[in-house]
Structure formats: C-alpha cells, structure tokens
Amino acid sequence: MSLAESPVHSSSSDDFTGFLERALGSGSSHSSPDEEADYESDDGSERSTKRRKVENLGSIGKTHGSTSQVFVEENSEASPKKVICTHPGSVKDLCIVCGQRVDEKSGVPLGYIHKDFWLNNDEIDRVRSTDIKKSLHLKKLYLVLDLDHTLLNSTHLNHMTAEEEYLHSQTDSLQDVSNGSLFRVDVMHMMTKLRPFVRKFLKEASEMFEMYIYTMGERAYALEMAKLLDPRKEYFGDRVISRDDGTQKHQKGLDVVLGHESAALILDDTENAWTKHKDNLILMERYHFFRSSCHQFGFHCKSLSELKSDESEPEGALATVLEVLKRIHNMFFYESKDNLIDRDVRQVLKTLRKEILKGCKIVFSRVFPSKFQAENHQLWKMAEQLGATCSTELDPSVTHVVSTDAGTEKSRWAVKEKKFLVHPQWIEASNYMWLKQAEDKFPVKQTKT
C-alpha cells in the first residue's frame, strides 16, 4: 500500500478507515456501498464534498520511491478555512495526511499495515468505532489466531530425527498448497505440518469473524506460514502480526488489532502471552507433531511424526473449538437482550465456560505444594472459571476429589463415600474440550512408597 492511496484529514474517520481497510485487504468484512451508507459520522452532519487527487510533498514521495498523493477535501459552498492537521497517522516520522514531520509520536505502531506506520490514539479509537458498527451489522466478531502449536507445527530441518526422515518424501507441493498439509519451506529451512481440520476451520470461522494472525515468530516466518494457510488471502488479507509489530517484548496485545476488545476472541496455546487480555482468550491444547516440539516442552516421548500418526480431524482441537466459536457467536448475536453495540463477547465467553463444571464441588489432595496458597494455584482458578466450587475441607456436598495419589486420606474418603476420584488432568481436559470429561478416563494410581 503506497501513500498515494492515503486520505487527507477530515472531520470524520471515513477516509482513514477506508485506507486502513484497503491496506489490510479485509475483503471479508467489506460491506456494499448501500450498507456503508448506514455508517455516517456520529455528528450526523451533511456536507457536500468533492475530492481531487493532488501531489503530496516531494519528501514523502522520495521516501517511498514514488510521487505520493493524498485526497484533499473541499467545501463546495465556501472557501475552506485553514485547518491544522492533527496528524492522525505517520510513516517514517512524516504525517501521512499533511506530510509534515511528526517529532513526538504517540499511539500505536501498525507496521504490519505499512512499514513504520503509526496511528495516534484518537484516530485508532475512531477507526475501531466505525469498524465495529460495520462488523456487527454483518454479524461478525474478531478472531486473533496464534500460529505455532495452535494452527500448525514447524521444525528446523536440522532438528529432524532419523525416525522423521520419511517425511521428506511425503511433502506437498508449494505450487498448490490449498489441499496440502505437510510442507518443506526451504526459504525458512523448515518443515511445517498444518493441524488437521485447519482448512475447514478457517473457512467456517471466516464466516463469523474477521481474522488476524498473531505470532511471536519473526515477520518473514509469519508471512510464509500465512501463504500456506491462506494462499489466496481470502481469510486474513494483510492482517498478519508478528513479534516485530508488538508494543511489549515477549507479550501480545490487542492494541495492535483494529478491532474492539469487547468483540475480540483469541485462540492461543500460551496463556502468559496475553496477560492483559486473558478474558478474551480461549486456551488451545498444543499441537506437537514433530519431535523437536515435544522436546521443547519437556515431553520425553515419541512424537506424532515418529509414531506416523496425527491428531483426529473430527475430534481434534480445531474441530472442538470451532463448535465453541459457533456457540459464542450465536449467543452474542441471537440470545443476548442487550443493545448490540453494548454487548461484550468476554461476558459470553465467561458464561459459556462456567457451564462446563457447573454443579461440581472439588477438593484437592496432594496436588499443590504443602505451603502453597491453594486459592492461588492455576488448577484451582481453572476449576472455578469452569463453574466448579473449590474447597479445602471434605463434606457430604463434595462431588470430586482431585488427586495425584490414591493413597491419601482424602482419596480414600472419596472411594469410601462413592465420590469421584480423578487425576488433575480431568480439569485440564475439560477446559480444553469445553465439556466435562468422563471421570473414569482419568483414574488415580497409588504412589509407591
């Protein structure tokens, strides 16, 4: 996207919003001209305007190797008074509207839209306000997708084991990636395996969401992976965010996403990457196809690739979470009684999550360190988020004892009183599957002394 297509400042954000939409290639979220007519500026003012293209300052053109142009807005009834530019955005310290140097940058860097592009806070608020109205009118929310261990799994070629060598003869062609799932990406010196069901997942999710990729990988890697997942740019356009585009080191944030937090969901396998947005997060079970991936997370077992196996398509993580996304979308648009613009997808997510272990009362045994405050443990918090009640004391209302050792006093009590005795993985599995799991699949063994 060249600066020739960027708009001049006007009293509404329509021009700038249009520029950002074109830059992002958000074809899936575009409405027709008739639909767009419904989204006028809030002040409701009617002005007759005409636009003409004029040459921009030579300094901007030279910066990008071409003569850039902007749209200038004129009042058709009287000569306009001089307007002081508010510098809504900048590229390489030059205002994208007036071309003047911007000495003090404030706002958010949006380098994935255009190199060295910044948008100030007021303008990004206006853009989001305009975009949310369009998205809600089209019955769409926002979905931010992690890459590694969520949609795919990659390994460096020199990290492949002897038992994985057979994969070199089974790779799919990069000339037509739309039907493939295993690719050798020589430009990155990597092999990449797409998660089962990912093609159908993206197709169906795109009908409910405007989607972004957001990875902690480098930009070059992110773009190569996007080519595999979305070769025709029909799902993501240019909405591909890498760690180079974030505002905090080792963290991801919705501040660089042009969508309201109240309408955004996140799929990621790493909770700690989203410390400011945990209420938007759906935690994904990690996809470990390659041996190096298992080793990275401390699993000393054969990988799916070494076992010549893979995750189930109809019962795997992406198929499961797609059904969850459909339920959230339906609840948000069709079951809530609030005004559409006032609805918050985070509340829908919280409500749906609390149904999973509703009615369960849990006591933990030999799960936390002896001096650890039980209420602060991740499993305790997870169980409560899933709707369970947690306690440190046994009583007749307890339904489940969660333990790692069948020989503890509380574990023996559970067996005697015919309560459920389950391993901690029961809670984790219920969380990942968004459904209370069968207790008999998570037995507890007695620890040898």
mmCIF file with all atom_site columns, N, CA and C in Angstrom, residues 199-239:
data_model
loop_
_atom_site.group_PDB
_atom_site.id
_atom_site.type_symbol
_atom_site.label_atom_id
_atom_site.label_alt_id
_atom_site.label_comp_id
_atom_site.label_asym_id
_atom_site.label_entity_id
_atom_site.label_seq_id
_atom_site.pdbx_PDB_ins_code
_atom_site.Cartn_x
_atom_site.Cartn_y
_atom_site.Cartn_z
_atom_site.occupancy
_atom_site.B_iso_or_equiv
_atom_site.pdbx_formal_charge
_atom_site.auth_seq_id
_atom_site.auth_comp_id
_atom_site.auth_asym_id
_atom_site.auth_atom_id
_atom_site.pdbx_PDB_model_num
ATOM 1   N N  . ARG A 1 199 ? -8.108  -26.323 7.437  1.00 0.00 ? 199 ARG A N  1
ATOM 2   C CA . ARG A 1 199 ? -8.727  -25.739 6.243  1.00 0.00 ? 199 ARG A CA 1
ATOM 3   C C  . ARG A 1 199 ? -10.214 -25.459 6.486  1.00 0.00 ? 199 ARG A C  1
ATOM 4   N N  . LYS A 1 200 ? -10.911 -26.452 6.975  1.00 0.00 ? 200 LYS A N  1
ATOM 5   C CA . LYS A 1 200 ? -12.342 -26.270 7.235  1.00 0.00 ? 200 LYS A CA 1
ATOM 6   C C  . LYS A 1 200 ? -12.566 -25.273 8.359  1.00 0.00 ? 200 LYS A C  1
ATOM 7   N N  . PHE A 1 201 ? -11.694 -25.312 9.353  1.00 0.00 ? 201 PHE A N  1
ATOM 8   C CA . PHE A 1 201 ? -11.809 -24.365 10.463 1.00 0.00 ? 201 PHE A CA 1
ATOM 9   C C  . PHE A 1 201 ? -11.755 -22.923 9.958  1.00 0.00 ? 201 PHE A C  1
ATOM 10  N N  . LEU A 1 202 ? -10.746 -22.611 9.148  1.00 0.00 ? 202 LEU A N  1
ATOM 11  C CA . LEU A 1 202 ? -10.587 -21.245 8.655  1.00 0.00 ? 202 LEU A CA 1
ATOM 12  C C  . LEU A 1 202 ? -11.761 -20.826 7.775  1.00 0.00 ? 202 LEU A C  1
ATOM 13  N N  . LYS A 1 203 ? -12.222 -21.726 6.939  1.00 0.00 ? 203 LYS A N  1
ATOM 14  C CA . LYS A 1 203 ? -13.342 -21.418 6.054  1.00 0.00 ? 203 LYS A CA 1
ATOM 15  C C  . LYS A 1 203 ? -14.593 -21.073 6.855  1.00 0.00 ? 203 LYS A C  1
ATOM 16  N N  . GLU A 1 204 ? -14.922 -21.896 7.832  1.00 0.00 ? 204 GLU A N  1
ATOM 17  C CA . GLU A 1 204 ? -16.156 -21.677 8.594  1.00 0.00 ? 204 GLU A CA 1
ATOM 18  C C  . GLU A 1 204 ? -16.006 -20.513 9.576  1.00 0.00 ? 204 GLU A C  1
ATOM 19  N N  . ALA A 1 205 ? -14.830 -20.374 10.175 1.00 0.00 ? 205 ALA A N  1
ATOM 20  C CA . ALA A 1 205 ? -14.618 -19.272 11.112 1.00 0.00 ? 205 ALA A CA 1
ATOM 21  C C  . ALA A 1 205 ? -14.676 -17.922 10.403 1.00 0.00 ? 205 ALA A C  1
ATOM 22  N N  . SER A 1 206 ? -14.217 -17.881 9.149  1.00 0.00 ? 206 SER A N  1
ATOM 23  C CA . SER A 1 206 ? -14.208 -16.623 8.402  1.00 0.00 ? 206 SER A CA 1
ATOM 24  C C  . SER A 1 206 ? -15.610 -16.093 8.145  1.00 0.00 ? 206 SER A C  1
ATOM 25  N N  . GLU A 1 207 ? -16.615 -16.957 8.225  1.00 0.00 ? 207 GLU A N  1
ATOM 26  C CA . GLU A 1 207 ? -17.990 -16.524 8.023  1.00 0.00 ? 207 GLU A CA 1
ATOM 27  C C  . GLU A 1 207 ? -18.545 -15.832 9.267  1.00 0.00 ? 207 GLU A C  1
ATOM 28  N N  . MET A 1 208 ? -17.869 -16.025 10.405 1.00 0.00 ? 208 MET A N  1
ATOM 29  C CA . MET A 1 208 ? -18.338 -15.428 11.664 1.00 0.00 ? 208 MET A CA 1
ATOM 30  C C  . MET A 1 208 ? -17.408 -14.343 12.192 1.00 0.00 ? 208 MET A C  1
ATOM 31  N N  . PHE A 1 209 ? -16.165 -14.325 11.707 1.00 0.00 ? 209 PHE A N  1
ATOM 32  C CA . PHE A 1 209 ? -15.145 -13.449 12.292 1.00 0.00 ? 209 PHE A CA 1
ATOM 33  C C  . PHE A 1 209 ? -14.302 -12.775 11.221 1.00 0.00 ? 209 PHE A C  1
ATOM 34  N N  . GLU A 1 210 ? -13.824 -11.579 11.529 1.00 0.00 ? 210 GLU A N  1
ATOM 35  C CA . GLU A 1 210 ? -12.708 -11.008 10.788 1.00 0.00 ? 210 GLU A CA 1
ATOM 36  C C  . GLU A 1 210 ? -11.460 -11.494 11.505 1.00 0.00 ? 210 GLU A C  1
ATOM 37  N N  . MET A 1 211 ? -10.571 -12.168 10.784 1.00 0.00 ? 211 MET A N  1
ATOM 38  C CA . MET A 1 211 ? -9.495  -12.908 11.435 1.00 0.00 ? 211 MET A CA 1
ATOM 39  C C  . MET A 1 211 ? -8.131  -12.259 11.252 1.00 0.00 ? 211 MET A C  1
ATOM 40  N N  . TYR A 1 212 ? -7.330  -12.381 12.293 1.00 0.00 ? 212 TYR A N  1
ATOM 41  C CA . TYR A 1 212 ? -5.941  -11.932 12.307 1.00 0.00 ? 212 TYR A CA 1
ATOM 42  C C  . TYR A 1 212 ? -5.050  -13.112 12.661 1.00 0.00 ? 212 TYR A C  1
ATOM 43  N N  . ILE A 1 213 ? -3.842  -13.135 12.110 1.00 0.00 ? 213 ILE A N  1
ATOM 44  C CA . ILE A 1 213 ? -2.771  -13.993 12.606 1.00 0.00 ? 213 ILE A CA 1
ATOM 45  C C  . ILE A 1 213 ? -1.917  -13.153 13.547 1.00 0.00 ? 213 ILE A C  1
ATOM 46  N N  . TYR A 1 214 ? -1.527  -13.728 14.695 1.00 0.00 ? 214 TYR A N  1
ATOM 47  C CA . TYR A 1 214 ? -0.640  -13.018 15.625 1.00 0.00 ? 214 TYR A CA 1
ATOM 48  C C  . TYR A 1 214 ? 0.331   -14.048 16.206 1.00 0.00 ? 214 TYR A C  1
ATOM 49  N N  . THR A 1 215 ? 1.586   -13.937 15.828 1.00 0.00 ? 215 THR A N  1
ATOM 50  C CA . THR A 1 215 ? 2.592   -14.900 16.261 1.00 0.00 ? 215 THR A CA 1
ATOM 51  C C  . THR A 1 215 ? 3.772   -14.207 16.917 1.00 0.00 ? 215 THR A C  1
ATOM 52  N N  . MET A 1 216 ? 4.434   -14.912 17.809 1.00 0.00 ? 216 MET A N  1
ATOM 53  C CA . MET A 1 216 ? 5.673   -14.405 18.399 1.00 0.00 ? 216 MET A CA 1
ATOM 54  C C  . MET A 1 216 ? 6.869   -14.734 17.511 1.00 0.00 ? 216 MET A C  1
ATOM 55  N N  . GLY A 1 217 ? 6.619   -15.330 16.369 1.00 0.00 ? 217 GLY A N  1
ATOM 56  C CA . GLY A 1 217 ? 7.680   -15.591 15.413 1.00 0.00 ? 217 GLY A CA 1
ATOM 57  C C  . GLY A 1 217 ? 8.052   -14.330 14.645 1.00 0.00 ? 217 GLY A C  1
ATOM 58  N N  . GLU A 1 218 ? 9.133   -14.408 13.879 1.00 0.00 ? 218 GLU A N  1
ATOM 59  C CA . GLU A 1 218 ? 9.571   -13.265 13.082 1.00 0.00 ? 218 GLU A CA 1
ATOM 60  C C  . GLU A 1 218 ? 8.605   -13.026 11.926 1.00 0.00 ? 218 GLU A C  1
ATOM 61  N N  . ARG A 1 219 ? 8.639   -11.805 11.390 1.00 0.00 ? 219 ARG A N  1
ATOM 62  C CA . ARG A 1 219 ? 7.695   -11.432 10.344 1.00 0.00 ? 219 ARG A CA 1
ATOM 63  C C  . ARG A 1 219 ? 7.847   -12.305 9.097  1.00 0.00 ? 219 ARG A C  1
ATOM 64  N N  . ALA A 1 220 ? 9.081   -12.570 8.693  1.00 0.00 ? 220 ALA A N  1
ATOM 65  C CA . ALA A 1 220 ? 9.296   -13.390 7.494  1.00 0.00 ? 220 ALA A CA 1
ATOM 66  C C  . ALA A 1 220 ? 8.647   -14.763 7.664  1.00 0.00 ? 220 ALA A C  1
ATOM 67  N N  . TYR A 1 221 ? 8.781   -15.344 8.854  1.00 0.00 ? 221 TYR A N  1
ATOM 68  C CA . TYR A 1 221 ? 8.175   -16.643 9.137  1.00 0.00 ? 221 TYR A CA 1
ATOM 69  C C  . TYR A 1 221 ? 6.648   -16.533 9.107  1.00 0.00 ? 221 TYR A C  1
ATOM 70  N N  . ALA A 1 222 ? 6.114   -15.498 9.724  1.00 0.00 ? 222 ALA A N  1
ATOM 71  C CA . ALA A 1 222 ? 4.662   -15.308 9.779  1.00 0.00 ? 222 ALA A CA 1
ATOM 72  C C  . ALA A 1 222 ? 4.069   -15.232 8.375  1.00 0.00 ? 222 ALA A C  1
ATOM 73  N N  . LEU A 1 223 ? 4.730   -14.508 7.494  1.00 0.00 ? 223 LEU A N  1
ATOM 74  C CA . LEU A 1 223 ? 4.224   -14.349 6.133  1.00 0.00 ? 223 LEU A CA 1
ATOM 75  C C  . LEU A 1 223 ? 4.281   -15.662 5.350  1.00 0.00 ? 223 LEU A C  1
ATOM 76  N N  . GLU A 1 224 ? 5.347   -16.448 5.568  1.00 0.00 ? 224 GLU A N  1
ATOM 77  C CA . GLU A 1 224 ? 5.444   -17.738 4.886  1.00 0.00 ? 224 GLU A CA 1
ATOM 78  C C  . GLU A 1 224 ? 4.351   -18.687 5.363  1.00 0.00 ? 224 GLU A C  1
ATOM 79  N N  . MET A 1 225 ? 4.068   -18.668 6.655  1.00 0.00 ? 225 MET A N  1
ATOM 80  C CA . MET A 1 225 ? 3.018   -19.527 7.192  1.00 0.00 ? 225 MET A CA 1
ATOM 81  C C  . MET A 1 225 ? 1.640   -19.081 6.701  1.00 0.00 ? 225 MET A C  1
ATOM 82  N N  . ALA A 1 226 ? 1.459   -17.770 6.591  1.00 0.00 ? 226 ALA A N  1
ATOM 83  C CA . ALA A 1 226 ? 0.191   -17.251 6.081  1.00 0.00 ? 226 ALA A CA 1
ATOM 84  C C  . ALA A 1 226 ? -0.058  -17.712 4.649  1.00 0.00 ? 226 ALA A C  1
ATOM 85  N N  . LYS A 1 227 ? 1.007   -17.823 3.856  1.00 0.00 ? 227 LYS A N  1
ATOM 86  C CA . LYS A 1 227 ? 0.874   -18.308 2.477  1.00 0.00 ? 227 LYS A CA 1
ATOM 87  C C  . LYS A 1 227 ? 0.366   -19.746 2.448  1.00 0.00 ? 227 LYS A C  1
ATOM 88  N N  . LEU A 1 228 ? 0.810   -20.555 3.407  1.00 0.00 ? 228 LEU A N  1
ATOM 89  C CA . LEU A 1 228 ? 0.375   -21.947 3.463  1.00 0.00 ? 228 LEU A CA 1
ATOM 90  C C  . LEU A 1 228 ? -1.087  -22.059 3.891  1.00 0.00 ? 228 LEU A C  1
ATOM 91  N N  . LEU A 1 229 ? -1.469  -21.230 4.846  1.00 0.00 ? 229 LEU A N  1
ATOM 92  C CA . LEU A 1 229 ? -2.819  -21.290 5.401  1.00 0.00 ? 229 LEU A CA 1
ATOM 93  C C  . LEU A 1 229 ? -3.847  -20.582 4.525  1.00 0.00 ? 229 LEU A C  1
ATOM 94  N N  . ASP A 1 230 ? -3.417  -19.509 3.884  1.00 0.00 ? 230 ASP A N  1
ATOM 95  C CA . ASP A 1 230 ? -4.348  -18.639 3.166  1.00 0.00 ? 230 ASP A CA 1
ATOM 96  C C  . ASP A 1 230 ? -3.711  -18.155 1.864  1.00 0.00 ? 230 ASP A C  1
ATOM 97  N N  . PRO A 1 231 ? -3.476  -19.056 0.929  1.00 0.00 ? 231 PRO A N  1
ATOM 98  C CA . PRO A 1 231 ? -2.726  -18.690 -0.284 1.00 0.00 ? 231 PRO A CA 1
ATOM 99  C C  . PRO A 1 231 ? -3.400  -17.609 -1.124 1.00 0.00 ? 231 PRO A C  1
ATOM 100 N N  . ARG A 1 232 ? -4.716  -17.505 -1.047 1.00 0.00 ? 232 ARG A N  1
ATOM 101 C CA . ARG A 1 232 ? -5.432  -16.501 -1.850 1.00 0.00 ? 232 ARG A CA 1
ATOM 102 C C  . ARG A 1 232 ? -5.786  -15.253 -1.042 1.00 0.00 ? 232 ARG A C  1
ATOM 103 N N  . LYS A 1 233 ? -5.286  -15.191 0.182  1.00 0.00 ? 233 LYS A N  1
ATOM 104 C CA . LYS A 1 233 ? -5.537  -14.039 1.067  1.00 0.00 ? 233 LYS A CA 1
ATOM 105 C C  . LYS A 1 233 ? -7.035  -13.758 1.239  1.00 0.00 ? 233 LYS A C  1
ATOM 106 N N  . GLU A 1 234 ? -7.810  -14.815 1.313  1.00 0.00 ? 234 GLU A N  1
ATOM 107 C CA . GLU A 1 234 ? -9.249  -14.637 1.468  1.00 0.00 ? 234 GLU A CA 1
ATOM 108 C C  . GLU A 1 234 ? -9.682  -14.607 2.927  1.00 0.00 ? 234 GLU A C  1
ATOM 109 N N  . TYR A 1 235 ? -8.815  -15.053 3.843  1.00 0.00 ? 235 TYR A N  1
ATOM 110 C CA . TYR A 1 235 ? -9.182  -15.086 5.253  1.00 0.00 ? 235 TYR A CA 1
ATOM 111 C C  . TYR A 1 235 ? -8.525  -13.968 6.063  1.00 0.00 ? 235 TYR A C  1
ATOM 112 N N  . PHE A 1 236 ? -7.270  -13.705 5.812  1.00 0.00 ? 236 PHE A N  1
ATOM 113 C CA . PHE A 1 236 ? -6.512  -12.750 6.631  1.00 0.00 ? 236 PHE A CA 1
ATOM 114 C C  . PHE A 1 236 ? -6.141  -11.457 5.903  1.00 0.00 ? 236 PHE A C  1
ATOM 115 N N  . GLY A 1 237 ? -6.149  -11.467 4.581  1.00 0.00 ? 237 GLY A N  1
ATOM 116 C CA . GLY A 1 237 ? -5.642  -10.292 3.878  1.00 0.00 ? 237 GLY A CA 1
ATOM 117 C C  . GLY A 1 237 ? -4.212  -10.029 4.317  1.00 0.00 ? 237 GLY A C  1
ATOM 118 N N  . ASP A 1 238 ? -3.938  -8.817  4.751  1.00 0.00 ? 238 ASP A N  1
ATOM 119 C CA . ASP A 1 238 ? -2.620  -8.479  5.288  1.00 0.00 ? 238 ASP A CA 1
ATOM 120 C C  . ASP A 1 238 ? -2.632  -8.369  6.803  1.00 0.00 ? 238 ASP A C  1
ATOM 121 N N  . ARG A 1 239 ? -3.622  -8.944  7.434  1.00 0.00 ? 239 ARG A N  1
ATOM 122 C CA . ARG A 1 239 ? -3.727  -8.890  8.898  1.00 0.00 ? 239 ARG A CA 1
ATOM 123 C C  . ARG A 1 239 ? -2.856  -9.983  9.526  1.00 0.00 ? 239 ARG A C  1
#
